[in-house]
C-alpha cells in the first residue's frame, strides 16, 4: 500500500465526503458519458466504474467465483479515503461491480483508511486481514513520512455471505503495534496462509537505516497472533528519501507462497517489484533465498497472488498512471488491474511468467499481416488488441510499437547474448528459452511478457479523441512470426465491467 496523502489533503477529503452526495449525484451522468468516450480508458482491463484505484487486495476463488478487492477512493480520481472495492468474475476476465466491501470506520483503528491485505477461506467463512490506519501520536506512528502522525495496525474482517458482500469487522486490531524494540519504517500489507495447525502472517516493514524486511507472525485462531521473527530482510541503498520505500528502507506488499516444490516471496520497494525463490525451513520458519529477480520492468506495483480453480498460482498487479494528478482529476479515473499472469518455478528455482491461456476467449478476430521491405507489420485498430511475436534462436529480432507518429516502445533480441534489450535493460534468457514477446494493448497501456521471464508494462497517452491505431513492426531474419488479434471489450462501453447485479 503506497501511502501518498498528506494530513491536510486527508481532512479536505473527509470534508468533501460530508458535502458530496448531492454534487456527486448531479455529475454522475456526465462523468459516465465522459468515461465511456475516453479513448485512453481500457476496454478489457478491470478497474472501478470511476475514480482512483491501486493495490489488488485479497483475490480469492470462493464458492465457484473469483473475487477481486482493491484499494479505492470513492470520492476522487486521486489517492485518499482508502476503501476496499469489490468485483466478481467467473473467468478472471469478465467482471461485475459489487458494493464496496468495507470503508473506514470513524473513531476506529481504520478511521484514516482501510489499507491493503489478503483473504483466506476457513470452512464456509472468508477472513480478510488488512492494515487499518488512524491518526496517532508521533511515538505510536508507523508511517515515517516526516509528519509521523499515522499509526498502522493489522485488522480483521470476516464474511459468512456466499457472495462476500456483507462483512463484519472485529472492533479491535489483531496486531495493534509492531514488535517492541524495532525502529521500523512501516508496518502494513498483511498476507496470511495456513500451514499445518498454524496460520502464518507476513507484514511488510523495514528497519531505519538498515533496510526493508518481512515480519512473521502465527496464530491458531486468526485472532490472537504471536510475533516470531523476520522471515527475511534486505539492504537500504543509503540514499535517504522522504518515503522509505523508494530507497529500500521499507518493503511493501510482501507475499510468501509455495510453488512447484519451492517457495517464493514477492515484495515491492525501490519503485519496483522483486521476487525471491528458495527454501523454507518448516521447523524454524526461516527462508533461505537461492534466486532473485524482478517481476516487471515498468508500470506495475504492489502485486498479489491467488490460487485459481485448478490450483495455478495467479499474479495480479496494480498498473498506475504515469500522468499528473491534474490529468487524473480531469479524466475522472486513475489506474487499472493487470491482466492475470500465471507463475511457475523451473527446476533451478527461476521464475516463469505466462499469460492466462483462457485470455484467448477475448479474441474477436485475427488481424491480417502486411509484409514490408523491413519486416512484418500488424495494426491494432484504435489501440486495442493482442500480439504474439516469436523469434528464432541465433537470429536477431526487433519489435517496434508506434501509436500515430509516436514510438511507444522498442524491444530487441540479441542472439549473441541470448537476451532482450528493452528500456535500457538487458534481460537474459535461459538456454532453452524461446525469444517470444506476448502482449496486450488496451487504450493507454501495453502489457508484455518477454521470453516468459519478466513483464514489461508501459503507459502511453495522446491528445486525440479517438484512440490511434497501434502499429507493430517485427524485423530481423526470415522466419520471425508475428500474430495479432482484435480483442472484444468486456462491457458495452468503457466502464470496463458490468453494473452491479
Short mmCIF file of C-alpha atoms in Angstrom, two decimals:
data_model
loop_
_atom_site.label_atom_id
_atom_site.label_comp_id
_atom_site.label_asym_id
_atom_site.label_seq_id
_atom_site.Cartn_x
_atom_site.Cartn_y
_atom_site.Cartn_z
CA UNK A 1 0.00 0.00 0.00
CA UNK A 2 1.80 3.13 -1.21
CA UNK A 3 0.99 5.97 1.24
CA UNK A 4 0.87 9.25 -0.66
CA UNK A 5 -1.56 11.66 1.01
CA UNK A 6 -0.75 14.49 3.41
CA UNK A 7 -2.76 15.09 6.57
CA UNK A 8 -4.14 18.33 5.13
CA UNK A 9 -5.26 16.51 1.98
CA UNK A 10 -6.98 13.87 4.10
CA UNK A 11 -9.10 16.36 6.03
CA UNK A 12 -10.05 18.09 2.79
CA UNK A 13 -11.20 14.70 1.51
CA UNK A 14 -13.24 13.98 4.66
CA UNK A 15 -14.93 17.40 4.36
CA UNK A 16 -15.72 16.66 0.73
CA UNK A 17 -17.31 13.35 1.74
CA UNK A 18 -19.69 15.13 4.09
CA UNK A 19 -20.75 17.56 1.35
CA UNK A 20 -20.53 15.19 -1.58
CA UNK A 21 -23.74 13.16 -2.08
CA UNK A 22 -25.88 15.78 -3.89
CA UNK A 23 -22.98 17.08 -6.01
CA UNK A 24 -21.82 13.57 -6.86
CA UNK A 25 -25.36 12.62 -7.92
CA UNK A 26 -25.57 15.66 -10.17
CA UNK A 27 -22.39 14.81 -12.08
CA UNK A 28 -22.85 11.03 -12.34
CA UNK A 29 -24.39 11.05 -15.79
CA UNK A 30 -21.94 13.45 -17.48
CA UNK A 31 -18.99 11.70 -15.81
CA UNK A 32 -20.17 8.30 -17.03
CA UNK A 33 -20.58 9.70 -20.54
CA UNK A 34 -17.10 11.20 -20.37
CA UNK A 35 -15.58 7.95 -19.15
CA UNK A 36 -17.36 5.92 -21.81
CA UNK A 37 -15.97 8.22 -24.50
CA UNK A 38 -12.40 8.38 -23.15
CA UNK A 39 -10.19 6.55 -25.68
CA UNK A 40 -7.42 6.05 -23.11
CA UNK A 41 -9.69 4.19 -20.72
CA UNK A 42 -9.17 0.42 -21.19
CA UNK A 43 -11.82 -1.93 -22.57
CA UNK A 44 -10.75 -5.29 -21.14
CA UNK A 45 -8.73 -4.50 -18.01
CA UNK A 46 -10.51 -4.42 -14.66
CA UNK A 47 -10.94 -1.04 -12.97
CA UNK A 48 -13.73 0.62 -10.97
CA UNK A 49 -16.62 2.45 -12.62
CA UNK A 50 -14.83 5.72 -11.80
CA UNK A 51 -12.19 7.33 -9.56
CA UNK A 52 -8.85 6.14 -8.17
CA UNK A 53 -7.73 2.57 -7.58
CA UNK A 54 -4.45 0.97 -6.53
CA UNK A 55 -3.24 -2.27 -4.92
CA UNK A 56 -5.07 -5.57 -5.50
CA UNK A 57 -6.27 -6.91 -2.14
CA UNK A 58 -7.25 -10.43 -1.19
CA UNK A 59 -8.05 -12.00 -4.57
CA UNK A 60 -9.73 -15.32 -3.85
CA UNK A 61 -11.61 -18.12 -5.62
CA UNK A 62 -14.64 -18.79 -3.44
CA UNK A 63 -17.95 -20.53 -3.98
CA UNK A 64 -17.26 -21.00 -7.70
CA UNK A 65 -16.34 -17.40 -8.45
CA UNK A 66 -13.29 -15.15 -8.48
CA UNK A 67 -13.48 -12.21 -6.10
CA UNK A 68 -11.16 -9.25 -6.50
CA UNK A 69 -10.82 -6.50 -3.92
CA UNK A 70 -8.60 -3.47 -4.37
CA UNK A 71 -7.76 -0.09 -2.90
CA UNK A 72 -10.29 2.52 -3.96
CA UNK A 73 -11.15 6.18 -3.37
CA UNK A 74 -14.94 6.59 -3.67
CA UNK A 75 -14.63 10.37 -3.84
CA UNK A 76 -11.99 11.28 -6.40
CA UNK A 77 -9.58 10.16 -9.10
CA UNK A 78 -6.62 10.78 -6.79
CA UNK A 79 -5.42 8.88 -3.71
CA UNK A 80 -7.45 9.18 -0.47
CA UNK A 81 -10.22 7.73 1.72
CA UNK A 82 -8.90 4.22 1.12
CA UNK A 83 -11.66 1.61 0.95
CA UNK A 84 -11.93 -1.94 -0.42
CA UNK A 85 -13.62 -2.15 -3.83
CA UNK A 86 -15.18 -5.48 -4.81
CA UNK A 87 -15.66 -7.10 -8.23
CA UNK A 88 -16.57 -10.65 -9.16
CA UNK A 89 -15.87 -12.85 -12.18
CA UNK A 90 -16.39 -16.40 -13.40
CA UNK A 91 -13.21 -16.47 -15.51
CA UNK A 92 -10.84 -13.70 -14.21
CA UNK A 93 -11.51 -11.79 -17.45
CA UNK A 94 -15.15 -10.62 -17.44
CA UNK A 95 -16.12 -8.73 -14.29
CA UNK A 96 -19.13 -7.33 -12.44
CA UNK A 97 -19.02 -4.47 -9.95
CA UNK A 98 -20.32 -5.20 -6.44
CA UNK A 99 -20.86 -2.89 -3.44
CA UNK A 100 -17.76 -1.78 -1.54
CA UNK A 101 -16.59 -4.49 0.85
CA UNK A 102 -15.66 -2.09 3.62
CA UNK A 103 -14.76 1.54 4.24
CA UNK A 104 -13.09 3.46 7.10
CA UNK A 105 -14.99 3.42 10.40
CA UNK A 106 -14.83 6.77 12.28
CA UNK A 107 -13.16 6.52 15.67
CA UNK A 108 -11.68 3.10 14.96
CA UNK A 109 -8.26 1.70 14.11
CA UNK A 110 -9.04 2.16 10.40
CA UNK A 111 -10.52 5.69 10.62
CA UNK A 112 -7.84 7.09 8.31
CA UNK A 113 -8.15 4.27 5.77
CA UNK A 114 -8.50 0.55 5.12
CA UNK A 115 -5.15 -0.25 3.54
CA UNK A 116 -4.01 -3.38 1.72
CA UNK A 117 -4.29 -7.00 2.84
CA UNK A 118 -5.32 -10.51 1.86
CA UNK A 119 -8.12 -13.06 2.20
CA UNK A 120 -8.24 -16.69 3.31
CA UNK A 121 -11.09 -19.20 3.39
CA UNK A 122 -11.64 -21.15 6.59
CA UNK A 123 -14.58 -23.51 6.23
CA UNK A 124 -17.53 -21.51 4.87
CA UNK A 125 -16.10 -18.24 6.20
CA UNK A 126 -13.69 -15.88 4.46
CA UNK A 127 -11.37 -13.72 6.57
CA UNK A 128 -9.75 -10.52 5.34
CA UNK A 129 -6.62 -9.30 7.12
CA UNK A 130 -5.80 -5.70 6.29
CA UNK A 131 -3.94 -2.68 7.61
CA UNK A 132 -6.07 -0.15 9.43
CA UNK A 133 -4.71 3.37 9.83
CA UNK A 134 -5.60 6.18 12.18
CA UNK A 135 -4.17 9.46 13.40
CA UNK A 136 -2.00 8.96 16.45
CA UNK A 137 0.96 10.33 18.36
CA UNK A 138 4.45 10.59 16.96
CA UNK A 139 5.54 7.87 19.38
CA UNK A 140 2.98 5.39 18.02
CA UNK A 141 3.15 6.44 14.38
CA UNK A 142 4.47 3.83 11.96
CA UNK A 143 4.39 5.76 8.66
CA UNK A 144 7.66 7.68 8.66
CA UNK A 145 6.95 10.43 6.13
CA UNK A 146 8.16 13.50 8.02
CA UNK A 147 4.78 14.19 9.62
CA UNK A 148 4.81 10.88 11.55
CA UNK A 149 1.15 11.02 12.63
CA UNK A 150 -0.36 7.84 11.16
CA UNK A 151 -0.44 4.57 13.11
CA UNK A 152 -0.82 1.28 11.22
CA UNK A 153 -2.40 -1.79 12.82
CA UNK A 154 -3.33 -5.17 11.42
CA UNK A 155 -7.09 -5.65 11.43
CA UNK A 156 -9.53 -8.48 10.71
CA UNK A 157 -12.89 -8.65 8.97
CA UNK A 158 -14.91 -11.71 8.05
CA UNK A 159 -17.80 -12.68 5.80
CA UNK A 160 -20.18 -15.63 6.10
CA UNK A 161 -22.03 -14.45 3.00
CA UNK A 162 -21.86 -16.76 -0.03
CA UNK A 163 -21.30 -13.71 -2.27
CA UNK A 164 -18.87 -11.97 0.14
CA UNK A 165 -21.00 -8.82 0.08
CA UNK A 166 -21.66 -8.48 3.83
CA UNK A 167 -18.59 -8.12 6.07
CA UNK A 168 -18.10 -7.77 9.83
CA UNK A 169 -15.04 -6.02 11.25
CA UNK A 170 -13.55 -7.00 14.58
CA UNK A 171 -13.77 -3.92 16.82
CA UNK A 172 -10.08 -4.05 17.81
CA UNK A 173 -6.92 -4.76 15.78
CA UNK A 174 -5.49 -8.27 15.86
CA UNK A 175 -1.95 -6.80 15.88
CA UNK A 176 -2.21 -3.23 17.20
CA UNK A 177 1.52 -2.43 17.36
CA UNK A 178 4.73 -3.59 15.71
CA UNK A 179 7.17 -5.72 17.71
CA UNK A 180 8.80 -3.72 20.52
CA UNK A 181 12.41 -2.67 20.20
CA UNK A 182 12.42 -2.31 16.40
CA UNK A 183 12.95 1.10 14.82
CA UNK A 184 10.59 0.36 11.97
CA UNK A 185 9.92 2.40 8.83
CA UNK A 186 6.45 0.99 8.14
CA UNK A 187 4.06 -1.74 9.24
CA UNK A 188 1.46 -2.81 6.68
CA UNK A 189 0.08 -5.11 3.97
CA UNK A 190 -0.52 -8.42 5.80
CA UNK A 191 -0.69 -11.69 3.91
CA UNK A 192 -1.87 -14.94 5.52
CA UNK A 193 -1.75 -18.69 4.82
CA UNK A 194 -2.44 -21.96 6.66
CA UNK A 195 0.39 -24.43 7.27
CA UNK A 196 -0.23 -27.43 9.47
CA UNK A 197 -2.16 -26.38 12.55
CA UNK A 198 -0.97 -22.77 12.36
CA UNK A 199 -1.99 -19.70 10.44
CA UNK A 200 1.01 -17.61 9.43
CA UNK A 201 1.02 -13.92 8.52
CA UNK A 202 3.65 -11.74 6.92
CA UNK A 203 3.70 -7.96 7.33
CA UNK A 204 5.76 -5.54 5.25
CA UNK A 205 8.19 -3.43 7.24
CA UNK A 206 11.75 -2.14 7.44
CA UNK A 207 14.39 -1.08 9.92
CA UNK A 208 15.56 2.52 9.82
CA UNK A 209 18.93 2.98 8.06
CA UNK A 210 19.17 -0.82 7.65
CA UNK A 211 16.68 -1.98 5.02
CA UNK A 212 13.30 -3.49 4.28
CA UNK A 213 12.14 -6.70 5.93
CA UNK A 214 9.21 -9.08 6.27
CA UNK A 215 7.85 -9.72 9.76
CA UNK A 216 6.39 -13.16 10.51
CA UNK A 217 3.52 -13.94 12.89
CA UNK A 218 1.50 -17.07 13.73
CA UNK A 219 -1.91 -17.83 15.21
CA UNK A 220 -4.20 -20.77 15.95
CA UNK A 221 -7.49 -18.88 15.51
CA UNK A 222 -6.81 -15.87 13.22
CA UNK A 223 -7.48 -13.53 16.14
CA UNK A 224 -4.59 -13.89 18.58
CA UNK A 225 -1.18 -13.50 16.93
CA UNK A 226 2.36 -14.19 18.15
CA UNK A 227 5.37 -12.45 16.59
CA UNK A 228 8.11 -14.91 15.61
CA UNK A 229 10.94 -13.13 13.77
CA UNK A 230 11.94 -11.56 10.46
CA UNK A 231 11.25 -14.02 7.68
CA UNK A 232 13.84 -12.26 5.52
CA UNK A 233 15.34 -8.81 5.03
CA UNK A 234 17.22 -6.61 2.58
CA UNK A 235 19.64 -3.72 2.47
CA UNK A 236 18.96 0.01 2.39
CA UNK A 237 20.57 1.77 -0.59
CA UNK A 238 21.96 4.54 1.63
CA UNK A 239 20.13 7.40 -0.11
CA UNK A 240 17.56 8.79 2.33
CA UNK A 241 14.18 9.79 0.85
CA UNK A 242 11.02 11.20 2.46
CA UNK A 243 9.21 7.96 1.68
CA UNK A 244 11.31 4.96 2.80
CA UNK A 245 10.02 2.68 0.01
CA UNK A 246 11.88 4.21 -2.97
CA UNK A 247 15.22 3.85 -1.15
CA UNK A 248 14.79 0.25 0.01
CA UNK A 249 14.36 1.13 3.69
CA UNK A 250 10.83 -0.33 3.62
CA UNK A 251 9.31 -3.37 1.82
CA UNK A 252 5.64 -3.10 0.85
CA UNK A 253 3.07 -5.75 -0.06
CA UNK A 254 5.13 -8.88 0.68
CA UNK A 255 3.57 -12.23 -0.09
CA UNK A 256 5.04 -15.66 0.58
CA UNK A 257 3.75 -18.87 -1.02
CA UNK A 258 4.66 -22.41 -2.04
CA UNK A 259 5.18 -23.00 -5.75
CA UNK A 260 6.26 -26.08 -7.72
CA UNK A 261 8.22 -27.67 -4.87
CA UNK A 262 9.84 -24.45 -3.67
CA UNK A 263 8.80 -21.19 -2.06
CA UNK A 264 8.53 -17.69 -3.48
CA UNK A 265 8.50 -14.26 -1.86
CA UNK A 266 7.35 -11.18 -3.76
CA UNK A 267 7.66 -7.63 -2.42
CA UNK A 268 7.69 -4.02 -3.63
CA UNK A 269 10.45 -1.49 -2.95
CA UNK A 270 12.78 0.86 -4.85
CA UNK A 271 9.74 1.59 -7.07
CA UNK A 272 10.00 -1.98 -8.40
CA UNK A 273 8.61 -5.43 -7.67
CA UNK A 274 11.03 -8.25 -6.81
CA UNK A 275 10.76 -11.99 -6.42
CA UNK A 276 12.91 -14.41 -4.46
CA UNK A 277 12.76 -18.18 -4.65
CA UNK A 278 14.28 -20.58 -2.18
CA UNK A 279 13.65 -22.99 0.64
CA UNK A 280 11.50 -22.63 3.74
CA UNK A 281 12.71 -24.49 6.82
CA UNK A 282 9.37 -25.55 8.29
CA UNK A 283 10.90 -26.31 11.69
CA UNK A 284 12.37 -22.84 12.23
CA UNK A 285 10.11 -20.96 9.76
CA UNK A 286 13.10 -19.26 8.17
CA UNK A 287 13.50 -18.66 4.46
CA UNK A 288 16.75 -19.14 2.56
CA UNK A 289 16.83 -17.31 -0.78
CA UNK A 290 18.53 -19.02 -3.74
CA UNK A 291 17.47 -16.87 -6.72
CA UNK A 292 16.01 -13.40 -7.21
CA UNK A 293 14.76 -11.15 -9.98
CA UNK A 294 12.20 -8.52 -10.97
CA UNK A 295 8.58 -9.20 -11.90
CA UNK A 296 8.10 -6.29 -14.29
CA UNK A 297 10.19 -3.53 -15.86
CA UNK A 298 7.55 -0.82 -15.95
CA UNK A 299 4.23 0.45 -14.56
CA UNK A 300 3.45 -2.49 -12.27
CA UNK A 301 3.39 -2.37 -8.46
CA UNK A 302 2.06 -3.92 -5.23
CA UNK A 303 1.05 -7.31 -6.69
CA UNK A 304 -0.94 -10.07 -5.01
CA UNK A 305 -1.43 -13.71 -5.93
CA UNK A 306 -4.11 -16.34 -5.54
CA UNK A 307 -4.82 -19.95 -6.45
CA UNK A 308 -7.34 -20.44 -9.22
CA UNK A 309 -9.94 -23.21 -9.58
CA UNK A 310 -7.33 -25.71 -10.81
CA UNK A 311 -4.55 -24.77 -8.39
CA UNK A 312 -2.47 -22.46 -10.58
CA UNK A 313 -0.72 -19.52 -8.91
CA UNK A 314 -2.17 -16.33 -10.47
CA UNK A 315 -0.42 -12.95 -10.22
CA UNK A 316 -2.26 -9.61 -10.24
CA UNK A 317 -0.67 -6.15 -10.11
CA UNK A 318 -1.69 -2.50 -9.94
CA UNK A 319 -0.95 -0.58 -13.15
CA UNK A 320 -0.62 3.07 -12.05
CA UNK A 321 -0.93 6.18 -14.15
CA UNK A 322 2.16 7.99 -15.39
CA UNK A 323 0.50 11.39 -15.69
CA UNK A 324 -0.17 14.31 -13.36
CA UNK A 325 -2.80 14.44 -10.62
CA UNK A 326 -4.50 17.24 -12.56
CA UNK A 327 -4.77 14.97 -15.60
CA UNK A 328 -6.24 12.20 -13.44
CA UNK A 329 -8.83 14.55 -11.94
CA UNK A 330 -9.79 15.77 -15.40
CA UNK A 331 -10.10 12.19 -16.66
CA UNK A 332 -12.19 11.05 -13.66
CA UNK A 333 -10.29 7.78 -13.28
CA UNK A 334 -6.83 6.51 -12.37
CA UNK A 335 -5.17 3.11 -12.51
CA UNK A 336 -6.23 -0.39 -13.51
CA UNK A 337 -5.65 -4.02 -12.63
CA UNK A 338 -3.18 -6.01 -14.70
CA UNK A 339 -4.40 -8.99 -16.64
CA UNK A 340 -3.90 -12.29 -14.78
CA UNK A 341 -0.45 -13.86 -15.16
CA UNK A 342 0.41 -17.47 -14.34
CA UNK A 343 3.52 -18.21 -12.24
CA UNK A 344 5.70 -21.32 -12.25
CA UNK A 345 9.13 -22.24 -10.93
CA UNK A 346 11.68 -24.01 -13.10
CA UNK A 347 13.64 -26.87 -11.52
CA UNK A 348 16.52 -24.49 -10.79
CA UNK A 349 14.25 -22.01 -8.99
CA UNK A 350 13.93 -19.46 -11.80
CA UNK A 351 10.51 -17.85 -12.05
CA UNK A 352 8.48 -18.34 -15.24
CA UNK A 353 5.60 -15.99 -16.14
CA UNK A 354 2.94 -16.61 -18.78
CA UNK A 355 -0.36 -15.04 -19.77
CA UNK A 356 -3.54 -16.78 -18.69
CA UNK A 357 -4.30 -19.25 -21.52
CA UNK A 358 -8.03 -18.61 -21.19
CA UNK A 359 -7.46 -14.99 -22.24
CA UNK A 360 -7.76 -16.30 -25.78
CA UNK A 361 -11.55 -16.11 -25.34
CA UNK A 362 -11.22 -12.32 -25.65
CA UNK A 363 -10.03 -12.66 -29.25
CA UNK A 364 -12.65 -11.37 -31.67
CA UNK A 365 -10.76 -11.73 -34.97
CA UNK A 366 -7.33 -12.47 -36.40
CA UNK A 367 -5.68 -9.34 -37.79
CA UNK A 368 -4.04 -9.53 -41.21
CA UNK A 369 -0.30 -9.08 -41.74
CA UNK A 370 1.28 -6.62 -44.14
CA UNK A 371 4.73 -7.51 -45.40
CA UNK A 372 7.03 -4.56 -45.90
CA UNK A 373 10.63 -4.23 -47.04
CA UNK A 374 11.59 -4.01 -43.36
CA UNK A 375 9.65 -6.94 -41.92
CA UNK A 376 6.15 -7.97 -40.86
CA UNK A 377 3.65 -5.28 -39.88
CA UNK A 378 0.37 -5.67 -37.99
CA UNK A 379 -2.09 -2.96 -36.96
CA UNK A 380 -4.21 -3.00 -33.79
CA UNK A 381 -7.20 -0.74 -34.55
CA UNK A 382 -7.82 2.04 -32.04
CA UNK A 383 -5.14 0.85 -29.61
CA UNK A 384 -6.84 -2.44 -28.75
CA UNK A 385 -5.57 -5.96 -29.36
CA UNK A 386 -3.23 -8.84 -28.60
CA UNK A 387 0.12 -9.70 -30.17
CA UNK A 388 2.50 -12.67 -30.17
CA UNK A 389 5.94 -12.33 -31.76
CA UNK A 390 8.11 -15.43 -31.97
CA UNK A 391 11.75 -15.05 -32.94
CA UNK A 392 14.42 -17.58 -33.83
CA UNK A 393 17.30 -18.70 -31.66
CA UNK A 394 20.51 -17.44 -33.23
CA UNK A 395 18.82 -14.67 -35.24
CA UNK A 396 18.44 -11.00 -34.24
CA UNK A 397 14.95 -9.58 -33.83
CA UNK A 398 13.44 -6.17 -33.22
CA UNK A 399 9.85 -5.36 -32.33
CA UNK A 400 8.76 -1.73 -32.56
CA UNK A 401 5.37 -0.41 -31.46
CA UNK A 402 4.09 3.00 -32.56
CA UNK A 403 0.87 4.91 -31.86
CA UNK A 404 0.31 7.55 -34.52
CA UNK A 405 3.62 9.32 -35.01
CA UNK A 406 4.97 8.35 -31.56
CA UNK A 407 7.08 5.34 -30.68
CA UNK A 408 5.58 3.55 -27.68
CA UNK A 409 8.33 1.00 -27.13
CA UNK A 410 11.09 -0.98 -28.78
CA UNK A 411 12.27 -4.50 -27.90
CA UNK A 412 15.45 -6.03 -29.30
CA UNK A 413 16.65 -9.61 -29.08
CA UNK A 414 20.41 -10.23 -29.17
CA UNK A 415 21.29 -13.81 -30.25
CA UNK A 416 24.89 -13.33 -29.09
CA UNK A 417 23.73 -12.61 -25.55
CA UNK A 418 20.51 -14.64 -25.82
CA UNK A 419 18.88 -11.67 -24.12
CA UNK A 420 16.28 -9.00 -24.68
CA UNK A 421 17.36 -5.36 -24.66
CA UNK A 422 14.50 -3.13 -23.55
CA UNK A 423 14.05 0.11 -21.58
CA UNK A 424 17.80 0.36 -21.09
CA UNK A 425 17.93 -3.09 -19.52
CA UNK A 426 19.35 -6.45 -20.58
CA UNK A 427 17.03 -9.36 -19.81
CA UNK A 428 18.95 -12.63 -20.02
CA UNK A 429 17.05 -15.75 -21.08
CA UNK A 430 17.69 -19.31 -20.00
CA UNK A 431 19.41 -21.57 -22.57
CA UNK A 432 16.18 -23.31 -23.62
CA UNK A 433 14.01 -20.17 -23.64
CA UNK A 434 12.49 -19.03 -26.93
CA UNK A 435 12.69 -15.30 -27.77
CA UNK A 436 8.96 -14.60 -27.57
CA UNK A 437 7.06 -11.39 -26.90
CA UNK A 438 3.42 -11.85 -25.88
CA UNK A 439 1.34 -8.80 -25.09
CA UNK A 440 -1.88 -6.84 -24.95
CA UNK A 441 -2.66 -3.23 -25.88
CA UNK A 442 -5.67 -1.57 -24.26
CA UNK A 443 -6.37 2.14 -24.68
CA UNK A 444 -3.34 3.55 -22.88
CA UNK A 445 -1.48 0.51 -21.61
CA UNK A 446 0.77 -2.16 -23.07
CA UNK A 447 1.38 -5.37 -21.10
CA UNK A 448 4.18 -7.53 -22.46
CA UNK A 449 5.77 -10.75 -21.21
CA UNK A 450 9.30 -11.24 -22.55
CA UNK A 451 10.54 -14.80 -23.03
CA UNK A 452 8.23 -15.95 -20.21
CA UNK A 453 10.73 -14.41 -17.79
CA UNK A 454 9.62 -10.85 -17.00
CA UNK A 455 6.79 -8.44 -17.62
CA UNK A 456 7.08 -5.03 -19.24
CA UNK A 457 4.08 -2.77 -18.61
CA UNK A 458 4.09 0.59 -20.37
CA UNK A 459 1.63 3.52 -20.25
CA UNK A 460 1.18 5.82 -23.23
CA UNK A 461 -1.02 8.88 -23.71
CA UNK A 462 -2.24 11.04 -26.59
CA UNK A 463 -4.48 14.06 -27.29
CA UNK A 464 -6.80 12.59 -29.92
CA UNK A 465 -10.48 11.93 -29.17
CA UNK A 466 -10.21 8.59 -30.97
CA UNK A 467 -7.52 6.13 -29.97
CA UNK A 468 -4.80 5.84 -32.60
CA UNK A 469 -4.11 2.62 -34.44
CA UNK A 470 -1.11 0.89 -32.91
CA UNK A 471 1.34 -0.48 -35.46
CA UNK A 472 3.64 -3.37 -34.58
CA UNK A 473 6.66 -3.99 -36.80
CA UNK A 474 8.76 -7.14 -36.37
CA UNK A 475 12.10 -7.11 -38.18
CA UNK A 476 15.05 -9.46 -38.40
CA UNK A 477 15.83 -12.71 -40.14
CA UNK A 478 13.29 -14.54 -42.27
CA UNK A 479 11.11 -16.83 -40.21
CA UNK A 480 10.12 -14.38 -37.49
CA UNK A 481 6.42 -14.87 -36.80
CA UNK A 482 4.03 -12.10 -35.76
CA UNK A 483 0.40 -12.88 -34.86
CA UNK A 484 -2.22 -10.37 -33.72
CA UNK A 485 -5.88 -10.39 -32.75
CA UNK A 486 -8.64 -7.89 -32.25
CA UNK A 487 -9.89 -8.01 -28.65
CA UNK A 488 -13.56 -7.83 -27.68
CA UNK A 489 -14.49 -5.32 -24.94
CA UNK A 490 -15.82 -6.79 -21.69
CA UNK A 491 -18.61 -4.18 -21.45
CA UNK A 492 -20.69 -2.24 -23.99
CA UNK A 493 -18.92 1.00 -23.05
CA UNK A 494 -15.56 1.86 -21.49
CA UNK A 495 -16.86 1.44 -17.95
CA UNK A 496 -14.98 -1.85 -18.18
CA UNK A 497 -17.29 -4.08 -16.19
CA UNK A 498 -20.97 -4.86 -15.99
CA UNK A 499 -23.09 -2.97 -13.48
CA UNK A 500 -23.96 -4.42 -10.11
CA UNK A 501 -26.25 -7.41 -10.05
#
